[in-house]
XYZ file of C-alpha atoms in Angstrom:
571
model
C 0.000 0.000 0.000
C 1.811 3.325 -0.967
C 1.915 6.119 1.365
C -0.599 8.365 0.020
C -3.104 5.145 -0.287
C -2.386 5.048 3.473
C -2.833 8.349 4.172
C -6.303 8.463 2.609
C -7.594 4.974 4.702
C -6.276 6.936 8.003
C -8.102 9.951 7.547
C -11.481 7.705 6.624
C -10.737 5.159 9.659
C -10.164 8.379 11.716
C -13.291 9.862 10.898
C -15.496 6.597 10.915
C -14.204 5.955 14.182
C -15.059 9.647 15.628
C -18.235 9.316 14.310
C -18.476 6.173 16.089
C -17.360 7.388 19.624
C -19.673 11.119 19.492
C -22.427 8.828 19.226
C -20.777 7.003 22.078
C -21.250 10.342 23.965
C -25.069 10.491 22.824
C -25.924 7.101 23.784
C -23.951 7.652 27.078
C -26.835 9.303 28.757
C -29.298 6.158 27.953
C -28.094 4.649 31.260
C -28.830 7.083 33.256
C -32.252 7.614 31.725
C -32.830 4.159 31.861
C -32.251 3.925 35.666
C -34.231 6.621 36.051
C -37.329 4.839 33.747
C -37.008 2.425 36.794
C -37.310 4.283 39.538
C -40.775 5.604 38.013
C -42.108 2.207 38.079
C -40.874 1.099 41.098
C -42.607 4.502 43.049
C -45.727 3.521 40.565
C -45.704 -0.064 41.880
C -45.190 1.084 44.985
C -47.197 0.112 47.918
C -47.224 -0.414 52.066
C -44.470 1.594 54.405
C -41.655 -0.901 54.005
C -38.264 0.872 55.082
C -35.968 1.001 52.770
C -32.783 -1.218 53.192
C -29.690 0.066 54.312
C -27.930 0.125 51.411
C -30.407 1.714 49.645
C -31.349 4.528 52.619
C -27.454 5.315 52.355
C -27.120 5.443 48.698
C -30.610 8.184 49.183
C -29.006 9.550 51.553
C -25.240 10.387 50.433
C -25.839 10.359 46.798
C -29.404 11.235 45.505
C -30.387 14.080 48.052
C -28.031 15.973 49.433
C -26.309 19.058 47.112
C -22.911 18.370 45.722
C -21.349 19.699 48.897
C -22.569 21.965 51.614
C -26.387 22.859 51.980
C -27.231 24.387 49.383
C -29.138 23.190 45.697
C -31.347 25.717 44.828
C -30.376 28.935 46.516
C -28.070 30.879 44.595
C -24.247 31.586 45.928
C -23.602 35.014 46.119
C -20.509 37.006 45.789
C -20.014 41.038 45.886
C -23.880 40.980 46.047
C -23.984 39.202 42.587
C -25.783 35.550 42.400
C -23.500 33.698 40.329
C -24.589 29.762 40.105
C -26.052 27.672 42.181
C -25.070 23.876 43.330
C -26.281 20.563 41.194
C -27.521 18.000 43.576
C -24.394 14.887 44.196
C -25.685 12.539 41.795
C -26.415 15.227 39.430
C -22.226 15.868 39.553
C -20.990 12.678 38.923
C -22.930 11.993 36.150
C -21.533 15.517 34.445
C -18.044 14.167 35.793
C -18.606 11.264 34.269
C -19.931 12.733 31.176
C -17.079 14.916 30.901
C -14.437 12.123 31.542
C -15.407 10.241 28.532
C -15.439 13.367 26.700
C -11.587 13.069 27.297
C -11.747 9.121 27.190
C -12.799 9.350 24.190
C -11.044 11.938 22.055
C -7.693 10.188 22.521
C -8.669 6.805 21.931
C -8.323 4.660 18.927
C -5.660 6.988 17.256
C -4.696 5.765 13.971
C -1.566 7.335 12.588
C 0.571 6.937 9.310
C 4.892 6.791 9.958
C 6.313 9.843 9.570
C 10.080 9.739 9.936
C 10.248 13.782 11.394
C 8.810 15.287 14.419
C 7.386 18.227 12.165
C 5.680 16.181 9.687
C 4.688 14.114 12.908
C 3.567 16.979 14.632
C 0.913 18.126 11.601
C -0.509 14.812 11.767
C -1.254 14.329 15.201
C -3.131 17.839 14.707
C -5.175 16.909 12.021
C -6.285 13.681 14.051
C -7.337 15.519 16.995
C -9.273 18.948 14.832
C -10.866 16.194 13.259
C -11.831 13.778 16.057
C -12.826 17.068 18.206
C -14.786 18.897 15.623
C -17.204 15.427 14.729
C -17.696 14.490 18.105
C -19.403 18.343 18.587
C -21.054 17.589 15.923
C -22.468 14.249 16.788
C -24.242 15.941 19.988
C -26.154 18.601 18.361
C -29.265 16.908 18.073
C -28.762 15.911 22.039
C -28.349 19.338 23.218
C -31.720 20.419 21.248
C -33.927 17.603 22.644
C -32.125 18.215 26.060
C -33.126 21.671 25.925
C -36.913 21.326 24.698
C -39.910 21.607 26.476
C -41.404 18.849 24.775
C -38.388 16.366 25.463
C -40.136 12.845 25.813
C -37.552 12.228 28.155
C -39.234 13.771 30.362
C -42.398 11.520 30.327
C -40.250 8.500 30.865
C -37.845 9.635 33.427
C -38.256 10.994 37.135
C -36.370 13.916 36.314
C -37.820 17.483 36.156
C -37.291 20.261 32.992
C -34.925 21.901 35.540
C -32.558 18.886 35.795
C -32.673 18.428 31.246
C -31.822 21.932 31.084
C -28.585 21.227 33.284
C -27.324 18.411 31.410
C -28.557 20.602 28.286
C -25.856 23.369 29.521
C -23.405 20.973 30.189
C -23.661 19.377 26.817
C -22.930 22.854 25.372
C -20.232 23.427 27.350
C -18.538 20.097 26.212
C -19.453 20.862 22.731
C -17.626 24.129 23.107
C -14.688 22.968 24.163
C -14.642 20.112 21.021
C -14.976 22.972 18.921
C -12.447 25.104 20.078
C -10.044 22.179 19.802
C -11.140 21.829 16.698
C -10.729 24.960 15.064
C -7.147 25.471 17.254
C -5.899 21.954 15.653
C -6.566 22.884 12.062
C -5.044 27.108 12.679
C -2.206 24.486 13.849
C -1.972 22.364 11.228
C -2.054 24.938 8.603
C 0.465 27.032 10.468
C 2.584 24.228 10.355
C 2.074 23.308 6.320
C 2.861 26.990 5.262
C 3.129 29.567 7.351
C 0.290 32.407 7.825
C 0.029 32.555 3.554
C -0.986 28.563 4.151
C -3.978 29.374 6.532
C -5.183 32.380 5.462
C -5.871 30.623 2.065
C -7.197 27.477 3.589
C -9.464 29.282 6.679
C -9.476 33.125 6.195
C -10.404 32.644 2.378
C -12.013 29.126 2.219
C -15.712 29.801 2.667
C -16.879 26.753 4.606
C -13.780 27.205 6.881
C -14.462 30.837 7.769
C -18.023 29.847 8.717
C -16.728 27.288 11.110
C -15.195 30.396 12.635
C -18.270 32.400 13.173
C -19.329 29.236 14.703
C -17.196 28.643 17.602
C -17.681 32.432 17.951
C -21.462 32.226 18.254
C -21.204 29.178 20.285
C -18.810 31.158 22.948
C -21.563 33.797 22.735
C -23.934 31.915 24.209
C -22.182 30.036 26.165
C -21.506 33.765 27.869
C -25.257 34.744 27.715
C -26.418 31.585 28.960
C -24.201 32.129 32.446
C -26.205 32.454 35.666
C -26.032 36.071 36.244
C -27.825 36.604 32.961
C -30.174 34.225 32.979
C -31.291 35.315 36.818
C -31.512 39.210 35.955
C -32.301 39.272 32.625
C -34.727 36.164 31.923
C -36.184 37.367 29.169
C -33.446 39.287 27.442
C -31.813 35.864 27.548
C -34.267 33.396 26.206
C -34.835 35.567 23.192
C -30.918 36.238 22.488
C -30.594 32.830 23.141
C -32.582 31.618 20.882
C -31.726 33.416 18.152
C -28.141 32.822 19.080
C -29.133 29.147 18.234
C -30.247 29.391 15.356
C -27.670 31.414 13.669
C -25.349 28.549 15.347
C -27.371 26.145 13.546
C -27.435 27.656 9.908
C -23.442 28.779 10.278
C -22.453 24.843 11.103
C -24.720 23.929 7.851
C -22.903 26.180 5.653
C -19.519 25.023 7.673
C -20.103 21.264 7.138
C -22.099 21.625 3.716
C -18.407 20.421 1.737
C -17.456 18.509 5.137
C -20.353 16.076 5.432
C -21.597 15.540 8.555
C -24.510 17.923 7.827
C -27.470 15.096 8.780
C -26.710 16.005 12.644
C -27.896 19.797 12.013
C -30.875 18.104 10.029
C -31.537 15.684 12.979
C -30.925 18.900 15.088
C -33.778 21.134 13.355
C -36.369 18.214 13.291
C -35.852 18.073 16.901
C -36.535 21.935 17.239
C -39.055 21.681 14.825
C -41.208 18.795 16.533
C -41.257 21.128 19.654
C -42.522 23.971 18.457
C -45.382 22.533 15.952
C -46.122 20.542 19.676
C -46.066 23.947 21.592
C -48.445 25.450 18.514
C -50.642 22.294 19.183
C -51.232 22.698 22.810
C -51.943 26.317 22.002
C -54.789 25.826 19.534
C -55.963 22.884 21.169
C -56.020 25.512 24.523
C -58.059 27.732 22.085
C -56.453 30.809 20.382
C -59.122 33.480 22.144
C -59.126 31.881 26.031
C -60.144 34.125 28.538
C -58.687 35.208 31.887
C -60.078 36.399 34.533
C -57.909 38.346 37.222
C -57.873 40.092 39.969
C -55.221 41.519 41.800
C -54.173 41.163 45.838
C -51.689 42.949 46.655
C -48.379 42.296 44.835
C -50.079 38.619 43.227
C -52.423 38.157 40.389
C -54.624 35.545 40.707
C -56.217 33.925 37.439
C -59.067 31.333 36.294
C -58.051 30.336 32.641
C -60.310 27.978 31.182
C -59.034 25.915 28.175
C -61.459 25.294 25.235
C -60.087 21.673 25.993
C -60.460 20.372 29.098
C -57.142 18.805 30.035
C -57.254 17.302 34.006
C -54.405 18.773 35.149
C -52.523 16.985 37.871
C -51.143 18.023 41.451
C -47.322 19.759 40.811
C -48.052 20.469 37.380
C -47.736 23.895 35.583
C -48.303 25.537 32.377
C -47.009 28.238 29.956
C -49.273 31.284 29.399
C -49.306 33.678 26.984
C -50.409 37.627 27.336
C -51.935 38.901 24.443
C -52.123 42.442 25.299
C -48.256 43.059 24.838
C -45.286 40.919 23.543
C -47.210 38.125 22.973
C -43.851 35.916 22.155
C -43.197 35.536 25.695
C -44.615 32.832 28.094
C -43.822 32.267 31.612
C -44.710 29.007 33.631
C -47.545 29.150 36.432
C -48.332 26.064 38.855
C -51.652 25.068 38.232
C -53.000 25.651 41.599
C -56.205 24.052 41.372
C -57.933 22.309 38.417
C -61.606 22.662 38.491
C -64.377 19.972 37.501
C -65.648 23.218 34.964
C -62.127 22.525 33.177
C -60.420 25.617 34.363
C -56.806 26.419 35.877
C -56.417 28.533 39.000
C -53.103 30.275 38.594
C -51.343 32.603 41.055
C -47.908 34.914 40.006
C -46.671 36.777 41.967
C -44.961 40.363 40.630
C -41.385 40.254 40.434
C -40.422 41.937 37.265
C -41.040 41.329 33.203
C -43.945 39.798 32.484
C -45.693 38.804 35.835
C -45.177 43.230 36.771
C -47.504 43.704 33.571
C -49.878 41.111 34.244
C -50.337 42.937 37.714
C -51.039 46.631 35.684
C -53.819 44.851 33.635
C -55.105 43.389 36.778
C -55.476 46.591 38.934
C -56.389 49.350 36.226
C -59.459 48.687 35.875
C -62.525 49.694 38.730
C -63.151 47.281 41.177
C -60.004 45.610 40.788
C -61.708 43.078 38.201
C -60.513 42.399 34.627
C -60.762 39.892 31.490
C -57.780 39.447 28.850
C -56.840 37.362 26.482
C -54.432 34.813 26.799
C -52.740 31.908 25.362
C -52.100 28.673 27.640
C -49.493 25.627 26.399
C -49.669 22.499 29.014
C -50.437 21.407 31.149
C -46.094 20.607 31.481
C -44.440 18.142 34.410
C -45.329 15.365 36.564
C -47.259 14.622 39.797
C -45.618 12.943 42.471
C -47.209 9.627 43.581
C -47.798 10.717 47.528
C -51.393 9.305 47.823
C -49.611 6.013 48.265
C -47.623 7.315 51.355
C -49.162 7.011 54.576
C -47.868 10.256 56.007
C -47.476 13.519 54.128
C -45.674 16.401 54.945
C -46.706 19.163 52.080
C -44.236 22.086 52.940
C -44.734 25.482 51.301
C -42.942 29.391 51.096
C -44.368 32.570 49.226
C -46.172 31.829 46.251
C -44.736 28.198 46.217
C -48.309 27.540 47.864
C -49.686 27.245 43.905
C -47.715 23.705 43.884
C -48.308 22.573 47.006
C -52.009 23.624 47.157
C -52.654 21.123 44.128
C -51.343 18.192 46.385
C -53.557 19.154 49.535
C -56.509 19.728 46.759
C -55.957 16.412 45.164
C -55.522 14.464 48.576
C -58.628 16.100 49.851
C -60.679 15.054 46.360
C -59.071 11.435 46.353
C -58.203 10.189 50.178
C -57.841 7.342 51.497
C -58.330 6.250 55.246
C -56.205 7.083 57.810
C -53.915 8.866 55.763
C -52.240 11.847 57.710
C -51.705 15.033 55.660
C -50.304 18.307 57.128
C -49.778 21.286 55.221
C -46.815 24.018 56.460
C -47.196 27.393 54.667
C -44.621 30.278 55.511
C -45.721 33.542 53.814
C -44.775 37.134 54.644
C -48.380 38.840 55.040
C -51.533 38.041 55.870
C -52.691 39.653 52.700
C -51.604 36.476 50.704
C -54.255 34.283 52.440
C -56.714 35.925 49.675
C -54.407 34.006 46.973
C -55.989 30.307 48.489
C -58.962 31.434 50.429
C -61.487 28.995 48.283
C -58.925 26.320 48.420
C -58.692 26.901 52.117
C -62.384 25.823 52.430
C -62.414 23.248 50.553
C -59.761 21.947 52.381
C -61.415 22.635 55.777
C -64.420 21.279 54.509
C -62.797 17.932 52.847
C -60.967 17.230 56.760
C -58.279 15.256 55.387
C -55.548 18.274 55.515
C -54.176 19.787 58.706
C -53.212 23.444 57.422
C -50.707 25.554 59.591
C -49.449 28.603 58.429
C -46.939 31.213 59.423
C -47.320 35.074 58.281
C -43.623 36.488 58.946
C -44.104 39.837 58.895
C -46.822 40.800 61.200
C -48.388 39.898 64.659
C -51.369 37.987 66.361
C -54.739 38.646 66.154
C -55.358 41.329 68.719
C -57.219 44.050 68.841
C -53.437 45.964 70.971
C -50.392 44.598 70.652
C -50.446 44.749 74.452
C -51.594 41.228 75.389
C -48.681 39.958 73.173
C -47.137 37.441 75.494
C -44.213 35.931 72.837
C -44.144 35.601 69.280
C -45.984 31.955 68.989
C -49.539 33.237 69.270
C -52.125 30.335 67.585
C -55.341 32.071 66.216
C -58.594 31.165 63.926
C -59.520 33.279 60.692
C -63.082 34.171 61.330
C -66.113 35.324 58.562
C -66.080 38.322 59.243
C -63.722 39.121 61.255
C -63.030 43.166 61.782
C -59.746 42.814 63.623
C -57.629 40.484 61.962
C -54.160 42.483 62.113
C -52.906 44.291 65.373
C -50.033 45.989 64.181
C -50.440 49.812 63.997
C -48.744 50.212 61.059
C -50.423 47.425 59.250
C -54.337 48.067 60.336
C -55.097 50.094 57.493
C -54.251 46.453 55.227
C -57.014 44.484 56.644
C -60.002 46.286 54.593
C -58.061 44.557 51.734
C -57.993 41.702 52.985
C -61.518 39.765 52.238
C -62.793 37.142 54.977
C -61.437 33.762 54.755
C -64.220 31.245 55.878
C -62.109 28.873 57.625
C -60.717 27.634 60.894
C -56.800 26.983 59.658
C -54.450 27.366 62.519
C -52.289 30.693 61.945
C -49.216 31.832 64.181
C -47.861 35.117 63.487
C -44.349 36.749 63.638
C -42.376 33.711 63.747
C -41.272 30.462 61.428
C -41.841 26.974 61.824
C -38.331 24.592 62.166
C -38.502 22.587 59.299
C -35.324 20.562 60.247
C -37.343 19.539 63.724
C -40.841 19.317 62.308
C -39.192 16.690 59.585
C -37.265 14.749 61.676
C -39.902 14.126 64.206
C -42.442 13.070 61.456
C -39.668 10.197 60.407
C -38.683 9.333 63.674
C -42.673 8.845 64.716
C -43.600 4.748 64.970
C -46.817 6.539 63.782
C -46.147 7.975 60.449
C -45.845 4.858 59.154
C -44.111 5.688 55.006
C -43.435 9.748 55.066
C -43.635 11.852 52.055
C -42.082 15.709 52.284
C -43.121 17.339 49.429
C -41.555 21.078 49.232
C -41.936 24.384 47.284
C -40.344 27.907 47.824
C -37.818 29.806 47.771
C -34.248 27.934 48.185
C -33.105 28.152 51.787
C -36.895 26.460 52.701
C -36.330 23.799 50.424
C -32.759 23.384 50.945
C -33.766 23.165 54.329
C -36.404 20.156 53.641
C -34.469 18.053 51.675
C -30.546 18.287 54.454
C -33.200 16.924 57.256
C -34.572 14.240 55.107
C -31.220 12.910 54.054
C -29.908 13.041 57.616
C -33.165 11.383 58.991
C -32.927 8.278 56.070
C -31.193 6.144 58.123
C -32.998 6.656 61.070
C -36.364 6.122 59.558
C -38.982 3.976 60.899
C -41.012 3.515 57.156
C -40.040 4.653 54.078
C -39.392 8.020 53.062
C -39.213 9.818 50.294
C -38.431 13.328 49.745
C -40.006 15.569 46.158
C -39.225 18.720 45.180
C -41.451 21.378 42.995
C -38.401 24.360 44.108
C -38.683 27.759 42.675
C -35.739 28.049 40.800
């Protein structure tokens, strides 16, 4: 076989064999998603309060639970006042280690070279090999990052893992595809340095069409991958998700042009299809939703609460949420909202709370009209997400902060609708003001009036029910909401709140001015020969649910049934 002859099987065996180990990297997440395919069943076959083994309380414990190291998952580290990440639970970690080992593995393996008898000639081989290896394994997980990244992923049907935990191995995928491509493109400036000097690659990159594209590709790619960082995506949502996905798909139709005299080009095909199947899906919940749905709002305080009825009547289930539309101004965007309770009638009760963006407007619309009443037109995509099996549990400990009371109200609503005797279900809400009660004050009577939920909740920021704040004892006070009650709030500075705030006809214990300790609340609900299998089920802001899930892991051991800890976090 002459040398040339050799030279040309090489760079073929090279280039079947990179093919042949991206893929690797695709299929390497079928494990995972396999295991994880299991688990559903197993919590769907589930039944009785058998404990857990030991082995398998330890592995809960130490690997699927607790944050990569420290405390905390979902709230956000801070430096210089700045949030700038936050931590990916421990299991969550490895698998990206992992992921990002074989990356490595992988890119040196299998090496096929042809003699060269000098180290220069050497040299410019070895750097074609790896630009080449590097630049189709990218390639190869193009189609992975889109489905990772969709909201219609069918992964997510088959898997117990949320959109949340997709859209991390979704950035991680990027990030692994970014550094393939910069290897890539540095191998081949390399190799043509090395063949002729600056003359040699401006001809061959600066000049060569395809080649130049592949340039404005790794520089998109680091674009995003700089848009797509924490900070921007926590302060500027929505300037990110449009940037970013137009960022995409100028990444998209560069690579074509890049690869169109390269080959390769099926992945960006497989790619688009992907992105195409989620959108026409998106467009199909929409219609099916109906294109002119109503909403009805009405504003309390800093909240807007909704009841969105779908020309469709899709059942939505406890924990799940859906994507709504605003029609009255930049009708592109859509936000998710916990369906807080799904009526027999077919409509969604939906709470958001202002913060900025979207959810600000929707509170305008709500409160310019008279009588704090209004109708708009909206456009609703879902219902999105799954419902955690805790009717099967025979304790369950529903744990809620701020608005994350949307999520965990659908549980207590569901349990109510669908008990089953002697199950024991107690609700723990932790909101700043009393004025938030009118958010759930229907779904506070029906749970009242169902008797299956024990509902305790803690208002924060002002006192007991008093008509002075001088028979204020401590900070623990226990009181009933009354019909009609005309001195609800004792606080000077806050009596002139509780005209807004309309009667709530039930008898739900309230304490006022302090918090409830999770960690010891938890802990004694496991411990209890009582509780029999123990669900915690948690929504808020981080620290709460950071909170939740450190005392279940350090109670799994010590368990007397089986516990399992969920997670709806407001991230």
């Amino acid at each position: 076989m002459s040398l040339d002859t050799r030279a040309r099987h090489t760079k073929t065996s090279n280039e079947v064999h990179s093919e042949y180990y991206g893929n690797i990297l695709s299929l390497f997440w079928a494990i995972p998603i396999l295991a994880s395919f299991i688990l559903v069943i197993a919590l769907r076959l589930y039944r009785g309060n058998r404990k857990y083994g030991f082995l398998v309380a330890s592995f809960k414990k130490n690997i699927m639970l607790p944050a990569t190291f420290g405390r905390k998952h979902i709230t956000h580290t801070k430096f210089f006042g700045i949030s700038w990440y936050t931590t990916p639970l421990r299991w969550q970690t490895l698998l990206i280690l992992a992921y990002v080992l074989l990356n490595v593995v992988l890119i040196f393996v299998h090496r096929d070279f042809v003699y060269e008898p000098t180290p220069k000639a050497w040299a410019i081989q070895v750097a074609r090999f790896y630009a080449n290896r590097s630049g189709i394994m990218a390639t190869t997980m193009i189609p992975l990052l889109f489905l990772f990244g969709g909201r219609n992923n069918i992964m997510t049907a088959v898997t117990a893992w949320s959109h949340e935990t997709f859209k991390l191995f979704h950035r991680w995928i990027g990030r692994m595809m970014l550094v393939q491509s910069i290897v890539h493109g540095a191998g081949f400036t390399s190799y043509y340095f090395m063949i002729g000097g600056f003359d040699d690659y401006y001809f061959n990159m600066i000049a060569d069409n395809a080649n130049m594209w592949g340039i404005i590709v790794i520089a998109i790619a680091t674009v995003i991958m700089v848009q797509a960082a924490y900070p921007f995506r926590h302060y500027w949502f929505e300037v990110f998700i449009v940037g970013h996905v137009i960022l995409a798909g100028a990444f998209v139709a560069a690579l074509r042009v890049h690869l169109a005299n390269h080959g390769f080009s099926y992945y960006t095909y497989a790619a688009i299809a992907v992105w195409a199947f989620d959108r026409v899906i998106r467009i199909v919940r929409i219609v099916l939703a109906g294109v002119d749905t109503k909403a009805q709002i009405c504003a309390y305080g800093n909240a807007t609460h909704l009841v969105v009825k779908p020309s469709v009547q899709f059942k939505a289930q406890p924990g799940q949420y859906v994507f709504l539309y605003v029609m009255r101004n930049r009708f592109w965007e859509s936000h998710p909202f916990s369906v807080m309770d799904s009526k027999a009638d077919g409509s969604y009760v939906l709470v958001a709370k202002a913060q900025a963006g979207m959810t600000q407007r929707l509170l305008k619309c709500a409160t310019k009209e008279p009588g704090n009443d209004n109708v708009i037109r909206v456009w609703v995509e879902g219902p999105y997400g799954k419902t955690y099996p805790v009717a099967r549990y025979d304790t369950v400990l529903l744990v809620a902060g701020g608005i994350g009371v949307t999520a965990i109200m659908s549980y207590a609503l569901g349990l109510t609708r669908t008990s089953r005797s002697g199950q024991h279900v107690v609700l723990y809400w932790t909101v700043r003001e009393a004025e938030s009660l009118n958010w759930v004050k229907e779904q506070l009577e029906e749970l009242e009036h169902g008797g299956i939920v024990d509902v305790k909740i803690f208002i924060t920021a002002e006192c007991s029910m008093h008509s002075s704040t001088d028979d204020l004892s401590d900070e623990k006070r226990m009181c009933q909401i009354d019909s009609g009650s005309a001195d609800t709030l004792c606080h000077p500075d806050l009596a002139n709140k509780s005209a807004s705030i309309e009667s709530v006809s039930t008898s739900v214990a309230i304490s006022y001015g302090n918090r409830p300790d999770m960690r010891k609340i938890i802990e004694g609900f496991i411990r209890d020969p009582n509780s029999g299998s123990v669900a915690v089920v948690s929504c808020g802001p981080g620290p709460l649910v950071d909170t939740c899930r450190k005392a279940v892991a350090d109670n799994m051991n010590n368990a007397v049934g089986r516990v399992d800890y969920f997670e709806d976090a407001l991230s």
